[in-house]
Tab-separated table of C-alpha atoms in Angstrom:
chain	number	residue	atom	x	y	z
A	1	MET	CA	66.252	-126.497	176.636
A	2	ALA	CA	65.433	-128.413	179.840
A	3	MET	CA	63.272	-125.540	181.060
A	4	GLN	CA	61.410	-125.398	177.761
A	5	GLU	CA	60.754	-129.150	177.872
A	6	THR	CA	59.341	-128.747	181.401
A	7	GLN	CA	57.076	-125.929	180.216
A	8	ARG	CA	55.852	-127.642	177.072
A	9	GLY	CA	52.092	-128.055	177.089
A	10	ILE	CA	51.433	-126.025	180.252
A	11	ARG	CA	48.202	-124.109	179.728
A	12	ILE	CA	48.368	-120.358	180.352
A	13	THR	CA	44.944	-118.746	180.161
A	14	PHE	CA	44.240	-115.018	180.063
A	15	VAL	CA	40.867	-114.454	181.739
A	16	LEU	CA	38.670	-111.781	180.117
A	17	ARG	CA	35.075	-111.635	181.317
A	18	ASN	CA	34.365	-108.980	178.670
A	19	ARG	CA	35.727	-111.231	175.925
A	20	ASP	CA	32.398	-111.856	174.187
A	21	ARG	CA	31.349	-108.215	174.355
A	22	ASP	CA	34.613	-106.527	173.399
A	23	TRP	CA	37.206	-109.029	172.259
A	24	ALA	CA	35.609	-111.605	169.951
A	25	ASP	CA	38.425	-110.818	167.498
A	26	LEU	CA	41.321	-110.813	169.971
A	27	GLU	CA	42.753	-114.217	169.037
A	28	ARG	CA	42.921	-113.099	165.391
A	29	LEU	CA	44.870	-109.918	166.209
A	30	ASP	CA	48.614	-109.501	166.489
A	31	GLU	CA	50.659	-107.050	168.545
A	32	SER	CA	50.492	-104.358	165.849
A	33	ALA	CA	46.768	-103.939	166.634
A	34	ILE	CA	47.744	-102.142	169.843
A	35	THR	CA	49.386	-99.361	167.842
A	36	ARG	CA	46.740	-99.317	165.109
A	37	ASP	CA	43.794	-98.999	167.481
A	38	PRO	CA	45.176	-97.835	170.849
A	39	ARG	CA	41.881	-96.667	172.320
A	40	ARG	CA	40.544	-100.218	172.474
A	41	PHE	CA	43.210	-100.916	175.088
A	42	VAL	CA	41.971	-98.376	177.648
A	43	GLY	CA	40.605	-99.528	181.003
A	44	GLY	CA	41.689	-102.133	183.540
A	45	ARG	CA	40.869	-105.401	181.788
A	46	ASN	CA	41.736	-104.068	178.349
A	47	SER	CA	45.111	-102.583	179.260
A	48	TRP	CA	46.228	-105.278	181.693
A	49	ILE	CA	44.761	-108.477	180.202
A	50	ALA	CA	43.902	-107.984	176.521
A	51	GLN	CA	47.086	-106.024	175.892
A	52	SER	CA	49.250	-108.460	177.869
A	53	TYR	CA	47.784	-111.344	175.891
A	54	LEU	CA	48.951	-109.786	172.611
A	55	ARG	CA	52.295	-108.659	174.023
A	56	LEU	CA	53.112	-112.047	175.561
A	57	ARG	CA	51.309	-114.684	173.479
A	58	ASP	CA	54.009	-115.293	170.847
A	59	ALA	CA	56.885	-115.254	173.331
A	60	LEU	CA	55.085	-117.709	175.602
A	61	SER	CA	54.125	-119.969	172.697
A	62	ALA	CA	57.751	-119.994	171.526
A	63	ARG	CA	58.704	-121.273	174.986
A	64	GLY	CA	56.340	-124.224	174.662
A	65	PHE	CA	53.305	-122.933	176.557
A	66	ASP	CA	49.744	-123.503	175.372
A	67	VAL	CA	48.314	-119.954	175.478
A	68	GLY	CA	44.601	-119.184	175.356
A	69	LEU	CA	41.687	-116.967	176.371
A	70	CYS	CA	38.699	-117.730	178.559
A	71	ARG	CA	35.847	-115.817	180.179
A	72	HIS	CA	36.403	-117.599	183.503
A	73	PHE	CA	39.196	-119.328	185.386
A	74	GLU	CA	40.077	-122.537	183.598
A	75	PRO	CA	40.527	-125.570	185.880
A	76	GLY	CA	44.070	-126.893	186.002
A	77	ALA	CA	45.517	-123.929	184.069
A	78	LEU	CA	47.837	-121.099	185.044
A	79	CYS	CA	45.345	-118.229	184.804
A	80	ILE	CA	46.120	-114.519	184.536
A	81	ALA	CA	43.187	-112.280	185.473
A	82	HIS	CA	42.297	-108.750	186.521
A	83	ARG	CA	41.079	-108.257	190.107
A	84	ASP	CA	37.598	-107.412	188.791
A	85	ASP	CA	37.401	-110.880	187.200
A	86	ALA	CA	38.809	-112.754	190.199
A	87	ASN	CA	35.556	-113.036	192.158
A	88	ASP	CA	34.540	-116.540	191.111
A	89	PHE	CA	33.425	-118.898	193.908
A	90	SER	CA	33.192	-121.912	191.592
A	91	GLN	CA	35.141	-125.094	192.272
A	92	ALA	CA	36.778	-124.837	188.850
A	93	ALA	CA	38.330	-121.542	189.891
A	94	SER	CA	39.857	-123.161	192.977
A	95	THR	CA	41.841	-125.676	190.908
A	96	ALA	CA	43.427	-123.012	188.708
A	97	TYR	CA	46.745	-121.406	189.554
A	98	ARG	CA	45.664	-117.785	190.040
A	99	LEU	CA	47.937	-114.910	188.970
A	100	VAL	CA	45.818	-111.804	189.618
A	101	ILE	CA	46.379	-108.166	188.684
A	102	ARG	CA	45.398	-106.167	191.761
A	103	ALA	CA	45.345	-102.789	189.904
A	104	ASP	CA	43.987	-99.952	192.084
A	105	ARG	CA	41.725	-102.257	194.038
A	106	ALA	CA	41.588	-103.827	197.484
A	107	PRO	CA	44.170	-106.519	198.312
A	108	VAL	CA	43.728	-109.879	196.571
A	109	HIS	CA	43.424	-112.895	198.882
A	110	ALA	CA	42.152	-115.606	196.523
A	111	CYS	CA	45.307	-115.885	194.457
A	112	ASP	CA	48.646	-117.622	194.270
A	113	LEU	CA	50.455	-114.474	193.157
A	114	ALA	CA	49.276	-110.898	192.705
A	115	ILE	CA	50.744	-108.190	190.482
A	116	VAL	CA	50.741	-104.652	191.833
A	117	GLN	CA	51.212	-101.377	189.970
A	118	ASN	CA	54.012	-100.010	192.137
A	119	GLY	CA	56.561	-101.540	194.468
A	120	LEU	CA	55.513	-99.707	197.628
A	121	GLY	CA	54.567	-101.888	200.572
A	122	ALA	CA	54.072	-105.039	198.512
A	123	ALA	CA	52.865	-108.035	200.495
A	124	ARG	CA	54.704	-111.381	200.413
A	125	HIS	CA	52.531	-112.704	197.600
A	126	GLU	CA	52.644	-109.462	195.540
A	127	ARG	CA	55.085	-108.645	192.732
A	128	PHE	CA	55.547	-105.330	190.944
A	129	ILE	CA	55.348	-105.226	187.164
A	130	PRO	CA	54.749	-101.834	185.516
A	131	LEU	CA	51.821	-101.341	183.202
A	132	TRP	CA	52.750	-101.312	179.517
A	133	PRO	CA	53.540	-97.891	178.000
A	134	GLN	CA	50.587	-96.003	176.541
A	135	PRO	CA	49.401	-97.935	173.461
A	136	GLY	CA	50.239	-96.187	170.189
A	137	LEU	CA	52.220	-93.456	171.933
A	138	VAL	CA	53.108	-90.560	169.600
A	139	PRO	CA	56.153	-88.620	170.872
A	140	ARG	CA	56.499	-84.855	170.923
A	141	ASP	CA	57.471	-83.195	167.669
A	142	PRO	CA	61.187	-82.438	168.170
A	143	SER	CA	60.936	-79.368	165.918
A	144	ARG	CA	59.153	-77.596	168.801
A	145	GLY	CA	62.537	-77.313	170.514
A	146	ALA	CA	62.410	-75.942	174.065
A	147	ALA	CA	59.362	-73.759	173.396
A	148	ILE	CA	56.567	-73.966	175.980
A	149	ARG	CA	53.221	-73.220	174.404
A	150	SER	CA	51.092	-76.085	175.731
A	151	LEU	CA	50.540	-77.825	179.049
A	152	ALA	CA	48.442	-80.999	178.911
A	153	TYR	CA	46.752	-83.267	181.415
A	154	GLN	CA	45.935	-86.611	179.794
A	155	GLY	CA	43.742	-88.848	181.899
A	156	ARG	CA	40.380	-89.426	183.510
A	157	LEU	CA	38.468	-86.418	184.802
A	158	GLY	CA	36.798	-87.924	187.866
A	159	SER	CA	39.626	-86.908	190.212
A	160	ALA	CA	40.769	-83.737	188.432
A	161	PRO	CA	41.557	-80.975	190.971
A	162	ASP	CA	39.115	-78.063	191.122
A	163	TRP	CA	41.855	-75.627	190.121
A	164	PHE	CA	41.939	-77.136	186.622
A	165	ARG	CA	39.029	-74.749	185.957
A	166	SER	CA	40.458	-71.791	187.876
A	167	LYS	CA	40.121	-68.589	185.857
A	168	ALA	CA	43.153	-67.109	187.592
A	169	PHE	CA	45.259	-70.161	186.739
A	170	LEU	CA	44.175	-70.158	183.095
A	171	ARG	CA	44.711	-66.395	182.921
A	172	ASP	CA	48.254	-66.677	184.341
A	173	LEU	CA	49.142	-69.376	181.804
A	174	GLY	CA	47.525	-67.428	178.970
A	175	ALA	CA	49.548	-64.352	179.859
A	176	ARG	CA	52.629	-66.474	179.238
A	177	GLY	CA	51.342	-67.789	175.939
A	178	VAL	CA	50.648	-71.274	177.355
A	179	ALA	CA	47.419	-73.158	176.615
A	180	PHE	CA	46.185	-75.705	179.163
A	181	GLU	CA	44.478	-78.761	177.677
A	182	VAL	CA	42.575	-81.375	179.669
A	183	ARG	CA	42.354	-84.481	177.491
A	184	ALA	CA	39.906	-87.159	178.537
A	185	THR	CA	40.672	-89.159	175.367
A	186	GLY	CA	43.498	-89.390	172.885
A	187	TRP	CA	46.045	-90.019	175.617
A	188	GLU	CA	48.496	-91.523	173.150
A	189	SER	CA	49.380	-88.259	171.365
A	190	TYR	CA	52.096	-86.012	172.767
A	191	ARG	CA	52.935	-84.508	169.391
A	192	ASP	CA	52.017	-80.945	170.361
A	193	VAL	CA	52.560	-81.216	174.148
A	194	ASP	CA	55.371	-79.151	175.668
A	195	LEU	CA	54.757	-79.978	179.337
A	196	ALA	CA	52.815	-82.921	180.789
A	197	LEU	CA	50.863	-82.457	184.025
A	198	ALA	CA	50.303	-85.347	186.444
A	199	ALA	CA	47.918	-84.090	189.123
A	200	ARG	CA	44.780	-85.381	190.787
A	201	ARG	CA	42.769	-85.072	193.970
A	202	GLU	CA	42.262	-88.553	195.303
A	203	SER	CA	42.048	-90.667	198.421
A	204	PRO	CA	45.487	-91.518	199.891
A	205	ARG	CA	44.451	-95.180	199.918
A	206	VAL	CA	43.792	-95.083	196.176
A	207	LEU	CA	46.968	-93.130	195.414
A	208	ALA	CA	48.992	-95.788	197.234
A	209	THR	CA	47.909	-98.331	194.593
A	210	LYS	CA	48.275	-96.160	191.484
A	211	PRO	CA	50.984	-96.733	188.852
A	212	ALA	CA	53.501	-94.160	187.618
A	213	THR	CA	52.252	-94.392	184.033
A	214	LYS	CA	51.799	-90.641	183.515
A	215	LEU	CA	55.433	-90.209	184.469
A	216	TYR	CA	57.030	-92.803	182.236
A	217	ASN	CA	54.640	-92.203	179.332
A	218	ALA	CA	55.848	-88.594	179.248
A	219	TRP	CA	59.442	-89.820	179.494
A	220	HIS	CA	58.870	-91.986	176.418
A	221	ALA	CA	57.306	-89.017	174.622
A	222	GLY	CA	60.215	-86.660	175.292
A	223	VAL	CA	58.077	-84.303	177.399
A	224	PRO	CA	59.068	-82.872	180.818
A	225	VAL	CA	56.640	-83.695	183.611
A	226	LEU	CA	55.143	-81.434	186.271
A	227	ALA	CA	53.840	-83.874	188.891
A	228	MET	CA	52.214	-83.828	192.274
A	229	PRO	CA	54.140	-86.059	194.716
A	230	GLU	CA	52.142	-89.265	194.399
A	231	PRO	CA	53.716	-92.342	196.022
A	232	ALA	CA	54.465	-94.110	192.719
A	233	TYR	CA	56.225	-91.032	191.317
A	234	LEU	CA	58.323	-90.587	194.443
A	235	GLU	CA	59.258	-94.277	194.323
A	236	LEU	CA	60.775	-93.832	190.856
A	237	ARG	CA	62.471	-90.481	191.441
A	238	ARG	CA	66.242	-90.745	191.188
A	239	SER	CA	67.117	-87.095	190.580
A	240	VAL	CA	65.575	-83.635	190.267
A	241	PHE	CA	65.459	-84.175	186.501
A	242	ASP	CA	62.864	-86.973	186.692
A	243	PHE	CA	59.990	-84.547	187.226
A	244	VAL	CA	59.285	-81.086	188.581
A	245	GLU	CA	57.324	-81.446	191.809
A	246	VAL	CA	54.245	-79.233	192.024
A	247	HIS	CA	51.455	-78.907	194.574
A	248	GLY	CA	49.077	-76.545	192.845
A	249	PRO	CA	48.625	-73.852	190.197
A	250	GLY	CA	51.166	-71.460	191.708
A	251	ASP	CA	53.920	-74.072	191.490
A	252	ILE	CA	52.968	-74.817	187.888
A	253	VAL	CA	53.199	-71.177	186.819
A	254	ARG	CA	56.570	-70.823	188.573
A	255	ALA	CA	57.834	-73.987	186.856
A	256	VAL	CA	56.777	-72.617	183.465
A	257	ASP	CA	58.662	-69.399	184.191
A	258	SER	CA	61.800	-71.277	185.268
A	259	LEU	CA	61.839	-73.525	182.214
A	260	ARG	CA	61.268	-70.619	179.839
A	261	ARG	CA	64.153	-68.699	181.413
A	262	ASP	CA	66.468	-71.705	181.109
A	263	PRO	CA	65.939	-73.747	177.911
A	264	SER	CA	68.945	-75.888	178.848
A	265	LEU	CA	67.024	-77.115	181.896
A	266	TYR	CA	64.112	-78.065	179.645
A	267	ARG	CA	66.448	-80.041	177.382
A	268	ALA	CA	68.066	-81.734	180.411
A	269	LEU	CA	64.643	-82.908	181.645
A	270	VAL	CA	63.859	-84.335	178.202
A	271	ALA	CA	67.214	-86.132	177.915
A	272	ASN	CA	66.928	-87.601	181.401
A	273	GLY	CA	63.363	-88.760	180.744
A	274	LEU	CA	64.313	-90.549	177.538
A	275	GLN	CA	67.081	-92.335	179.422
A	276	ARG	CA	64.793	-93.342	182.290
A	277	ALA	CA	62.091	-94.501	179.868
A	278	ALA	CA	64.241	-97.437	178.775
A	279	ASP	CA	63.384	-99.261	182.026
A	280	PHE	CA	59.676	-99.050	181.221
A	281	GLY	CA	59.639	-99.848	177.519
A	282	ILE	CA	57.758	-102.690	175.882
A	283	GLU	CA	60.732	-105.069	175.686
A	284	ARG	CA	61.822	-104.483	179.282
A	285	THR	CA	58.259	-104.950	180.530
A	286	ARG	CA	57.862	-108.108	178.446
A	287	ASP	CA	61.082	-109.461	179.971
A	288	ARG	CA	59.739	-108.791	183.473
A	289	TRP	CA	56.565	-110.705	182.695
A	290	LEU	CA	58.440	-113.648	181.225
A	291	ARG	CA	60.859	-113.824	184.152
A	292	LEU	CA	57.994	-113.817	186.643
A	293	ILE	CA	56.107	-116.519	184.771
A	294	GLU	CA	59.081	-118.798	184.088
A	295	ALA	CA	61.121	-118.299	187.264
A	296	GLU	CA	58.330	-118.138	189.833
A	297	ALA	CA	54.808	-118.839	188.606
A	298	VAL	CA	55.551	-121.995	186.587
A	299	PRO	CA	57.653	-123.729	189.297
A	300	ALA	CA	54.945	-122.930	191.858
A	301	PHE	CA	52.278	-124.111	189.434
A	302	LEU	CA	54.055	-127.445	188.988
A	303	ARG	CA	54.630	-127.909	192.717
A	304	SER	CA	50.974	-127.236	193.499
A	305	ARG	CA	49.369	-129.526	190.908
A	306	GLU	CA	48.201	-132.166	193.386
A	307	THR	CA	47.285	-129.832	196.250
A	308	ARG	CA	45.188	-127.536	194.024
A	309	GLU	CA	42.690	-130.362	193.577
A	310	HIS	CA	41.999	-130.252	197.324
A	311	ARG	CA	41.861	-126.566	198.148
A	312	ARG	CA	38.148	-125.921	197.833
A	313	LEU	CA	37.838	-124.854	201.473
A	314	TRP	CA	40.893	-122.582	201.182
A	315	HIS	CA	39.378	-120.967	198.100
A	316	LEU	CA	36.009	-120.304	199.751
A	317	GLY	CA	37.711	-118.790	202.801
A	318	ALA	CA	40.049	-116.667	200.663
A	319	MET	CA	37.142	-115.446	198.538
A	320	ALA	CA	35.248	-114.466	201.691
A	321	ARG	CA	38.260	-112.505	202.946
A	322	GLN	CA	38.568	-110.902	199.527
A	323	LYS	CA	34.934	-109.766	199.599
A	324	VAL	CA	35.394	-108.310	203.089
A	325	ALA	CA	38.581	-106.561	201.969
A	326	SER	CA	36.705	-105.023	199.042
A	327	ARG	CA	33.973	-103.705	201.328
A	328	GLN	CA	36.522	-102.307	203.801
A	329	HIS	CA	38.479	-100.705	200.970
A	330	ARG	CA	35.387	-99.018	199.526
A	331	ILE	CA	34.380	-97.691	202.935
A	332	ALA	CA	37.865	-96.360	203.701
A	333	VAL	CA	38.192	-94.696	200.294
A	334	ALA	CA	34.727	-93.142	200.494
A	335	TRP	CA	35.467	-91.857	203.992
A	336	GLU	CA	38.797	-90.331	202.936
A	337	ARG	CA	37.120	-88.607	199.991
A	338	TRP	CA	34.349	-87.309	202.207
A	339	MET	CA	36.827	-85.952	204.775
A	340	ASP	CA	38.758	-84.269	201.967
A	341	ASP	CA	35.612	-82.513	200.763
A	342	ALA	CA	35.525	-79.274	202.735
A	343	GLY	CA	31.857	-78.754	201.973
A	344	GLY	CA	30.806	-82.262	202.977
A	345	SER	CA	28.886	-82.483	199.718
A	346	ARG	CA	25.864	-84.728	199.217
A	347	LEU	CA	27.820	-86.568	196.501
A	348	ALA	CA	30.565	-87.420	198.990
A	349	PHE	CA	27.990	-88.572	201.541
A	350	ASP	CA	26.290	-90.752	198.936
A	351	ARG	CA	29.651	-92.410	198.199
A	352	VAL	CA	30.082	-93.325	201.847
A	353	ARG	CA	26.524	-94.666	202.057
A	354	ALA	CA	26.993	-96.688	198.850
A	355	ALA	CA	30.174	-98.238	200.249
A	356	PHE	CA	28.231	-99.497	203.272
A	357	THR	CA	25.230	-100.784	201.363
A	358	ARG	CA	26.677	-102.382	198.220
A	359	ASP	CA	26.142	-106.151	198.112
A	360	THR	CA	29.526	-107.703	198.887
A	361	LEU	CA	28.603	-111.036	197.311
A	362	ALA	CA	27.496	-109.570	193.997
A	363	GLU	CA	29.851	-110.264	191.150
A	364	THR	CA	31.569	-107.112	189.876
A	365	PRO	CA	29.655	-105.953	186.766
A	366	LEU	CA	31.244	-105.058	183.475
A	367	SER	CA	31.023	-101.430	184.510
A	368	GLU	CA	33.539	-100.083	182.007
A	369	PRO	CA	32.005	-99.064	178.683
A	370	SER	CA	32.758	-101.305	175.765
A	371	ASN	CA	36.147	-100.514	174.280
A	372	LEU	CA	34.467	-100.674	170.882
A	373	GLN	CA	32.247	-97.738	171.871
A	374	GLN	CA	34.925	-95.442	173.252
A	375	PRO	CA	35.680	-92.374	171.124
């Protein structure tokens, strides 16, 4: 009760710069909207901020907080924002308590706390909270048993390995009666998926910031995972049943053969995944958010009330470091991608050149398509 009295009236603002374009109705929605219309909650701001607002609003309000939405940092409030919306040099932004989602971006300097997508190498001001499970997730149809007739990759195509289109790979799977589907949309449905594939060709610097969502989404869905050894997956691995490690098409075909020969192994992977999924469910993730806000962010917010009015110079310096960090991150990522491209393609070269020439002081545009326009 004493804690709730202390919290009463504290303003918690979720910052959404795409609010007017995409989320004019957000304050009228409830949490069930996430399941009804899951594809609106795709993309950094939408999945991290809009979804978190609906998942957390009622629980925070019940604890006495004044919860709202704003396009920019609200002076004097405890503000939760995505890294792409944390580039505001204004004085109002300097007086807000800044809780920023780093996502797969450069480090955040202009913040009080940052949330990262995995727990690897977190800085002193960074805290790990997993991304919410896939909105509207539809689990695998249990009547499919241990049959393996489909392998699915569900995710963005920009970093898909070249061997996704390999005729030999598709032929080898087809000879085993397995269809390979690459799904750029409809990530929520695992109804007809027998094996989930988590594989991409990406810069090591980017992979170090990625979440393990493909892993625990498949766990929730009751689908075994074939995964390349990304840092976030290795961080969560507790046993050989968490996922089957693969490095390319040959490993995938061998894994299919092994699982078809031993249906009990398939069932063991499913059972283990469902057990592990409990740590990454909606309620557990909500509890993590609430603990971070109540046990750490709110006490720090209260302690810093007077000093936040006088940290304009700190904010300008931190924003400058943040801009430099963004430029350095883009250059490093572009260079790693270029070095990984055996042909030294013109596209890879253009990425490096763009990283050097992009205006560091320009505010990040709303580059993601409107969630209302996504298929």
